[in-house]
Amino acid sequence: MHKALFFITFLFFSFASFAQENSLKILNKRIAKEITIKENKRITIRTHNGEKISGRFTIFDEQSIEIKNQNILISDIVSIKKNPLLLSLFTNGLLVYIGLATIAIGTIAGIFGESSAFLLTIPGAAIIYAGVKGPNFLKNYKTNKEWSFKTMSIPQ
């Protein structure tokens, strides 16, 4: 019994030690900068035909990645931008909250005070739209600015 338990434990740790995590490597040789994005992270990409795709990515093979069941060749990617979920939730929620507060203040001030305060609903609606649209303030890595993309495996 002890030998079987030892053997199973040994197998478990040996598989874990040889495991490798796939990632997407973004590099710029001109400024000697290298960024690594691990697999299953949220990214937004643009392709040569103008298509914008965002979501969690998985590496399909050395030449392509997969986002939302769409296989995308790395050579077709024009730009990549990180799109972390926590940042998206925070900025979107904050902008929608500020927009709703602006509309509420404009409506209350218009009812009980000056009627021109109703005009505050216009920027409030614009702020809500910006929150729903989802701004992303992170850096965009573009191929026309000498960034290149490739897949790699990171030993754990």
Coordinates of N, CA and C in Angstrom, one line a residue:
M1 N 0.8 -1.2 0.0 CA 0.0 0.0 0.0 C 0.9 1.3 0.0
H2 N 1.9 1.2 0.8 CA 2.8 2.4 0.9 C 3.6 2.6 -0.4
K3 N 3.9 1.5 -1.1 CA 4.6 1.6 -2.4 C 3.7 2.2 -3.4
A4 N 2.4 1.8 -3.4 CA 1.5 2.4 -4.4 C 1.3 3.9 -4.2
L5 N 1.1 4.2 -2.9 CA 0.9 5.6 -2.6 C 2.1 6.5 -2.9
F6 N 3.3 5.9 -2.7 CA 4.5 6.6 -3.0 C 4.6 6.8 -4.6
F7 N 4.3 5.7 -5.3 CA 4.4 5.8 -6.8 C 3.4 6.8 -7.3
I8 N 2.2 6.8 -6.8 CA 1.2 7.8 -7.3 C 1.6 9.2 -7.0
T9 N 2.1 9.4 -5.8 CA 2.6 10.8 -5.4 C 3.8 11.2 -6.3
F10 N 4.7 10.3 -6.6 CA 5.8 10.5 -7.4 C 5.3 10.9 -8.8
L11 N 4.4 10.2 -9.4 CA 3.8 10.5 -10.7 C 3.2 11.9 -10.7
F12 N 2.4 12.2 -9.7 CA 1.8 13.5 -9.6 C 2.8 14.6 -9.7
F13 N 3.8 14.5 -8.8 CA 4.8 15.6 -8.8 C 5.7 15.7 -10.0
S14 N 5.9 14.5 -10.6 CA 6.8 14.5 -11.8 C 6.0 15.2 -13.0
F15 N 4.7 14.9 -13.1 CA 3.9 15.6 -14.1 C 3.9 17.1 -13.9
A16 N 3.7 17.5 -12.7 CA 3.6 18.9 -12.4 C 5.0 19.6 -12.7
S17 N 6.1 18.9 -12.4 CA 7.4 19.5 -12.7 C 7.7 19.7 -14.1
F18 N 7.1 18.8 -15.0 CA 7.4 18.9 -16.4 C 6.3 19.7 -17.2
A19 N 5.3 20.2 -16.5 CA 4.3 21.0 -17.1 C 4.8 22.3 -17.6
Q20 N 4.3 22.7 -18.8 CA 4.7 24.0 -19.3 C 3.4 24.8 -19.6
E21 N 3.5 26.1 -19.4 CA 2.4 27.0 -19.7 C 2.6 27.7 -21.0
N22 N 1.6 27.7 -21.9 CA 1.7 28.4 -23.2 C 1.5 29.8 -22.9
S23 N 2.1 30.7 -23.8 CA 1.9 32.1 -23.7 C 2.2 32.8 -25.0
L24 N 1.8 34.0 -25.1 CA 2.0 34.8 -26.3 C 3.1 35.8 -26.0
K25 N 4.1 35.8 -26.8 CA 5.2 36.7 -26.6 C 5.1 37.9 -27.6
I26 N 5.2 39.1 -27.0 CA 5.2 40.3 -27.8 C 6.5 41.0 -27.7
L27 N 7.2 41.2 -28.8 CA 8.6 41.8 -28.7 C 8.8 42.9 -29.7
N28 N 9.6 43.8 -29.3 CA 10.1 44.9 -30.1 C 11.6 44.9 -30.1
K29 N 12.2 44.5 -31.2 CA 13.7 44.4 -31.2 C 14.4 45.8 -31.2
R30 N 13.7 46.8 -31.7 CA 14.2 48.2 -31.8 C 14.5 48.7 -30.4
I31 N 13.5 48.6 -29.5 CA 13.7 49.1 -28.1 C 14.1 48.0 -27.1
A32 N 14.2 46.8 -27.6 CA 14.6 45.6 -26.8 C 13.6 45.4 -25.6
K33 N 12.3 45.4 -25.9 CA 11.3 45.2 -24.9 C 10.5 43.9 -25.3
E34 N 10.2 43.2 -24.2 CA 9.5 41.9 -24.4 C 8.4 41.8 -23.4
I35 N 7.2 41.5 -23.8 CA 6.0 41.3 -23.0 C 5.5 39.9 -23.2
T36 N 5.1 39.2 -22.1 CA 4.5 37.9 -22.2 C 3.1 37.9 -21.6
I37 N 2.2 37.4 -22.4 CA 0.8 37.2 -21.9 C 0.5 35.7 -21.8
K38 N 0.2 35.3 -20.6 CA -0.1 33.9 -20.4 C -1.4 33.5 -21.0
E39 N -1.5 32.2 -21.4 CA -2.7 31.6 -22.0 C -3.9 31.8 -21.1
N40 N -5.1 31.9 -21.6 CA -6.4 32.1 -20.9 C -6.5 33.5 -20.3
K41 N -5.7 34.5 -20.7 CA -5.9 35.8 -20.3 C -6.8 36.5 -21.3
R42 N -7.5 37.6 -20.9 CA -8.3 38.4 -21.8 C -7.5 39.4 -22.6
I43 N -7.7 39.3 -23.9 CA -7.0 40.2 -24.8 C -8.0 40.7 -25.9
T44 N -7.7 41.8 -26.5 CA -8.4 42.4 -27.6 C -7.5 42.4 -28.8
I45 N -7.8 41.9 -29.9 CA -7.0 41.9 -31.1 C -7.7 42.5 -32.3
R46 N -6.9 43.1 -33.2 CA -7.5 43.5 -34.5 C -6.7 42.8 -35.6
T47 N -7.4 42.3 -36.6 CA -6.8 41.6 -37.7 C -6.6 42.5 -38.9
H48 N -6.0 41.9 -40.0 CA -5.7 42.7 -41.2 C -7.0 43.1 -41.9
N49 N -8.1 42.4 -41.7 CA -9.3 42.7 -42.4 C -10.2 43.6 -41.5
G50 N -9.7 44.2 -40.4 CA -10.4 45.2 -39.6 C -11.3 44.6 -38.5
E51 N -11.3 43.3 -38.4 CA -12.1 42.6 -37.4 C -11.5 42.8 -36.0
K52 N -12.4 43.1 -35.0 CA -12.0 43.3 -33.7 C -12.6 42.2 -32.8
I53 N -11.7 41.4 -32.2 CA -12.1 40.2 -31.4 C -11.5 40.4 -30.0
S54 N -12.4 40.2 -29.0 CA -11.9 40.2 -27.6 C -12.4 39.0 -26.8
G55 N -11.6 38.6 -25.9 CA -12.0 37.5 -25.1 C -10.7 36.7 -24.6
R56 N -10.9 35.6 -23.9 CA -9.8 34.8 -23.4 C -9.2 34.0 -24.6
F57 N -7.9 34.0 -24.7 CA -7.3 33.3 -25.8 C -6.6 32.0 -25.4
T58 N -6.6 31.0 -26.3 CA -5.9 29.8 -26.1 C -5.0 29.6 -27.3
I59 N -3.8 29.0 -27.1 CA -2.9 28.8 -28.2 C -3.3 27.5 -28.9
F60 N -3.7 27.6 -30.2 CA -4.1 26.5 -31.0 C -2.9 25.7 -31.5
D61 N -1.9 26.3 -32.1 CA -0.6 25.7 -32.4 C 0.4 26.9 -32.5
E62 N 1.5 26.6 -33.1 CA 2.6 27.7 -33.1 C 2.3 28.8 -34.0
Q63 N 1.3 28.7 -34.9 CA 1.0 29.7 -35.9 C -0.3 30.4 -35.6
S64 N -1.1 29.9 -34.7 CA -2.4 30.5 -34.5 C -2.9 30.4 -33.1
I65 N -3.8 31.3 -32.7 CA -4.5 31.3 -31.4 C -6.0 31.2 -31.6
E66 N -6.7 31.0 -30.6 CA -8.2 30.8 -30.7 C -8.8 31.7 -29.6
I67 N -9.8 32.5 -30.1 CA -10.6 33.4 -29.2 C -12.0 33.2 -29.6
K68 N -12.9 32.9 -28.7 CA -14.3 32.7 -28.9 C -14.5 31.7 -30.1
N69 N -13.8 30.6 -30.0 CA -14.0 29.5 -31.1 C -13.6 30.0 -32.5
Q70 N -12.9 31.1 -32.6 CA -12.4 31.6 -33.9 C -10.9 31.3 -33.9
N71 N -10.4 30.7 -34.9 CA -9.0 30.4 -35.1 C -8.4 31.6 -35.9
I72 N -7.4 32.2 -35.3 CA -6.8 33.4 -35.8 C -5.3 33.2 -36.0
L73 N -4.8 33.3 -37.2 CA -3.4 33.2 -37.5 C -2.6 34.4 -36.9
I74 N -1.5 34.1 -36.3 CA -0.7 35.2 -35.7 C -0.2 36.2 -36.8
S75 N 0.0 35.7 -38.0 CA 0.4 36.6 -39.1 C -0.7 37.5 -39.5
D76 N -1.9 37.2 -39.2 CA -3.1 38.1 -39.5 C -3.3 39.2 -38.4
I77 N -2.7 39.1 -37.3 CA -2.9 40.0 -36.2 C -2.2 41.4 -36.5
V78 N -2.9 42.5 -36.4 CA -2.4 43.8 -36.5 C -2.0 44.4 -35.2
S79 N -2.9 44.2 -34.2 CA -2.6 44.8 -32.9 C -3.2 43.9 -31.8
I80 N -2.5 43.9 -30.6 CA -3.0 43.2 -29.4 C -3.0 44.2 -28.3
K81 N -4.0 44.1 -27.5 CA -4.2 44.9 -26.3 C -4.6 44.0 -25.1
K82 N -4.0 44.1 -24.0 CA -4.5 43.4 -22.8 C -5.8 43.9 -22.4
N83 N -6.7 43.1 -21.9 CA -8.1 43.5 -21.5 C -8.5 42.8 -20.2
P84 N -7.8 43.2 -19.1 CA -8.1 42.5 -17.8 C -9.6 42.7 -17.3
L85 N -10.2 41.7 -16.8 CA -11.6 41.7 -16.4 C -11.8 42.7 -15.3
L86 N -10.9 42.7 -14.3 CA -11.1 43.6 -13.1 C -11.1 45.1 -13.5
L87 N -10.2 45.4 -14.4 CA -10.1 46.8 -14.9 C -11.4 47.2 -15.7
S88 N -11.8 46.2 -16.5 CA -13.0 46.5 -17.3 C -14.2 46.7 -16.4
L89 N -14.4 45.8 -15.4 CA -15.6 45.9 -14.5 C -15.5 47.3 -13.8
F90 N -14.3 47.6 -13.3 CA -14.2 48.8 -12.5 C -14.5 50.1 -13.3
T91 N -13.8 50.2 -14.5 CA -14.0 51.4 -15.3 C -15.5 51.5 -15.8
N92 N -16.0 50.4 -16.3 CA -17.4 50.4 -16.8 C -18.4 50.7 -15.8
G93 N -18.3 50.1 -14.6 CA -19.2 50.3 -13.5 C -19.1 51.7 -13.0
L94 N -17.9 52.2 -12.9 CA -17.7 53.6 -12.4 C -18.3 54.6 -13.3
L95 N -18.1 54.5 -14.6 CA -18.6 55.4 -15.6 C -20.2 55.4 -15.6
V96 N -20.7 54.2 -15.6 CA -22.2 54.1 -15.6 C -22.8 54.7 -14.3
Y97 N -22.1 54.5 -13.2 CA -22.6 55.1 -11.9 C -22.5 56.6 -12.0
I98 N -21.4 57.2 -12.5 CA -21.3 58.6 -12.6 C -22.3 59.2 -13.5
G99 N -22.6 58.5 -14.7 CA -23.6 58.9 -15.6 C -25.0 58.9 -15.0
L100 N -25.3 57.9 -14.2 CA -26.6 57.8 -13.6 C -26.8 58.9 -12.5
A101 N -25.7 59.2 -11.8 CA -25.7 60.2 -10.8 C -25.9 61.6 -11.5
T102 N -25.2 61.8 -12.6 CA -25.4 63.1 -13.3 C -26.8 63.3 -13.8
I103 N -27.4 62.2 -14.3 CA -28.8 62.3 -14.8 C -29.7 62.6 -13.6
A104 N -29.5 61.9 -12.5 CA -30.3 62.1 -11.3 C -30.2 63.5 -10.8
I105 N -29.0 64.0 -10.7 CA -28.8 65.4 -10.2 C -29.5 66.4 -11.1
G106 N -29.3 66.2 -12.5 CA -30.0 67.1 -13.4 C -31.5 67.0 -13.4
T107 N -32.0 65.8 -13.2 CA -33.5 65.7 -13.1 C -34.0 66.3 -11.8
I108 N -33.4 66.1 -10.7 CA -33.9 66.6 -9.4 C -33.7 68.2 -9.4
A109 N -32.6 68.7 -9.9 CA -32.4 70.1 -10.0 C -33.4 70.8 -11.0
G110 N -33.7 70.0 -12.0 CA -34.7 70.6 -13.0 C -36.1 70.6 -12.4
I111 N -36.5 69.6 -11.6 CA -37.8 69.6 -11.0 C -37.9 70.7 -9.9
F112 N -37.0 70.7 -9.0 CA -37.1 71.6 -7.9 C -36.4 73.0 -8.1
G113 N -35.6 73.2 -9.1 CA -34.9 74.4 -9.2 C -35.0 75.0 -10.6
E114 N -33.9 75.2 -11.2 CA -33.9 75.8 -12.6 C -34.2 74.7 -13.6
S115 N -35.0 75.1 -14.6 CA -35.4 74.1 -15.6 C -34.2 73.8 -16.6
S116 N -33.2 74.7 -16.7 CA -32.1 74.4 -17.5 C -31.2 73.3 -17.0
A117 N -31.4 72.9 -15.8 CA -30.6 71.8 -15.2 C -30.9 70.5 -15.9
F118 N -32.1 70.4 -16.6 CA -32.4 69.2 -17.3 C -31.3 68.9 -18.4
L119 N -30.6 69.9 -18.8 CA -29.5 69.7 -19.8 C -28.4 68.8 -19.3
L120 N -28.3 68.6 -18.0 CA -27.3 67.7 -17.4 C -27.6 66.3 -17.8
T121 N -28.8 66.0 -18.3 CA -29.0 64.6 -18.7 C -28.3 64.2 -20.0
I122 N -27.9 65.2 -20.8 CA -27.2 64.9 -22.0 C -25.8 64.4 -21.8
P123 N -25.0 65.1 -20.9 CA -23.7 64.5 -20.6 C -23.8 63.2 -19.8
G124 N -24.8 63.1 -19.0 CA -25.0 61.9 -18.2 C -25.2 60.7 -19.1
A125 N -26.0 60.9 -20.2 CA -26.3 59.8 -21.1 C -25.0 59.5 -21.9
A126 N -24.2 60.5 -22.2 CA -22.9 60.2 -22.9 C -21.9 59.5 -22.0
I127 N -21.9 59.8 -20.7 CA -21.1 59.1 -19.8 C -21.5 57.6 -19.6
I128 N -22.8 57.4 -19.6 CA -23.3 56.0 -19.5 C -22.9 55.3 -20.8
Y129 N -23.1 55.9 -21.9 CA -22.7 55.2 -23.2 C -21.2 54.9 -23.1
A130 N -20.3 55.8 -22.6 CA -18.9 55.5 -22.5 C -18.7 54.3 -21.6
G131 N -19.4 54.2 -20.5 CA -19.3 53.1 -19.6 C -19.7 51.8 -20.2
V132 N -20.8 51.8 -21.0 CA -21.3 50.6 -21.6 C -20.3 50.2 -22.8
K133 N -19.8 51.1 -23.5 CA -18.9 50.8 -24.6 C -17.6 50.2 -24.1
G134 N -17.2 50.6 -22.9 CA -16.0 50.0 -22.2 C -14.7 50.5 -22.7
P135 N -14.2 51.6 -22.1 CA -12.8 52.1 -22.5 C -11.7 51.2 -21.9
N136 N -10.7 51.1 -22.7 CA -9.5 50.3 -22.2 C -8.3 51.2 -22.4
F137 N -7.7 51.6 -21.3 CA -6.6 52.6 -21.3 C -5.2 52.0 -21.3
L138 N -5.2 50.6 -21.6 CA -3.9 50.0 -21.6 C -3.2 50.1 -23.0
K139 N -1.9 49.9 -23.0 CA -1.1 50.1 -24.3 C -1.6 49.1 -25.3
N140 N -1.6 49.5 -26.6 CA -1.9 48.7 -27.7 C -0.6 48.4 -28.5
Y141 N -0.3 47.1 -28.7 CA 0.9 46.7 -29.3 C 0.6 46.5 -30.8
K142 N 1.1 47.3 -31.7 CA 0.8 47.3 -33.1 C 2.0 46.8 -33.9
T143 N 1.7 46.1 -35.0 CA 2.8 45.6 -35.9 C 3.4 46.7 -36.7
N144 N 2.7 47.8 -37.0 CA 3.3 48.9 -37.7 C 4.2 49.8 -36.8
K145 N 4.2 49.5 -35.5 CA 5.2 50.2 -34.6 C 6.3 49.2 -34.2
E146 N 6.6 48.2 -35.1 CA 7.7 47.2 -35.0 C 7.5 46.2 -33.8
W147 N 6.2 46.0 -33.4 CA 6.0 44.9 -32.5 C 5.7 43.6 -33.3
S148 N 6.3 42.5 -32.8 CA 6.0 41.2 -33.4 C 5.5 40.2 -32.3
F149 N 4.7 39.2 -32.8 CA 4.0 38.3 -31.9 C 4.4 36.9 -32.3
K150 N 4.6 36.1 -31.2 CA 4.8 34.7 -31.4 C 4.4 33.9 -30.2
T151 N 4.2 32.6 -30.4 CA 3.8 31.7 -29.2 C 5.1 31.1 -28.6
M152 N 4.9 30.8 -27.4 CA 6.0 30.1 -26.7 C 5.5 29.3 -25.5
S153 N 6.3 28.5 -24.9 CA 6.0 27.7 -23.7 C 6.9 28.2 -22.6
I154 N 6.3 28.4 -21.4 CA 7.0 28.8 -20.2 C 7.1 27.6 -19.3
P155 N 8.3 27.2 -18.9 CA 8.3 26.1 -17.9 C 7.8 26.6 -16.5
Q156 N 7.1 25.8 -15.9 CA 6.6 26.2 -14.5 C 7.5 25.8 -13.4

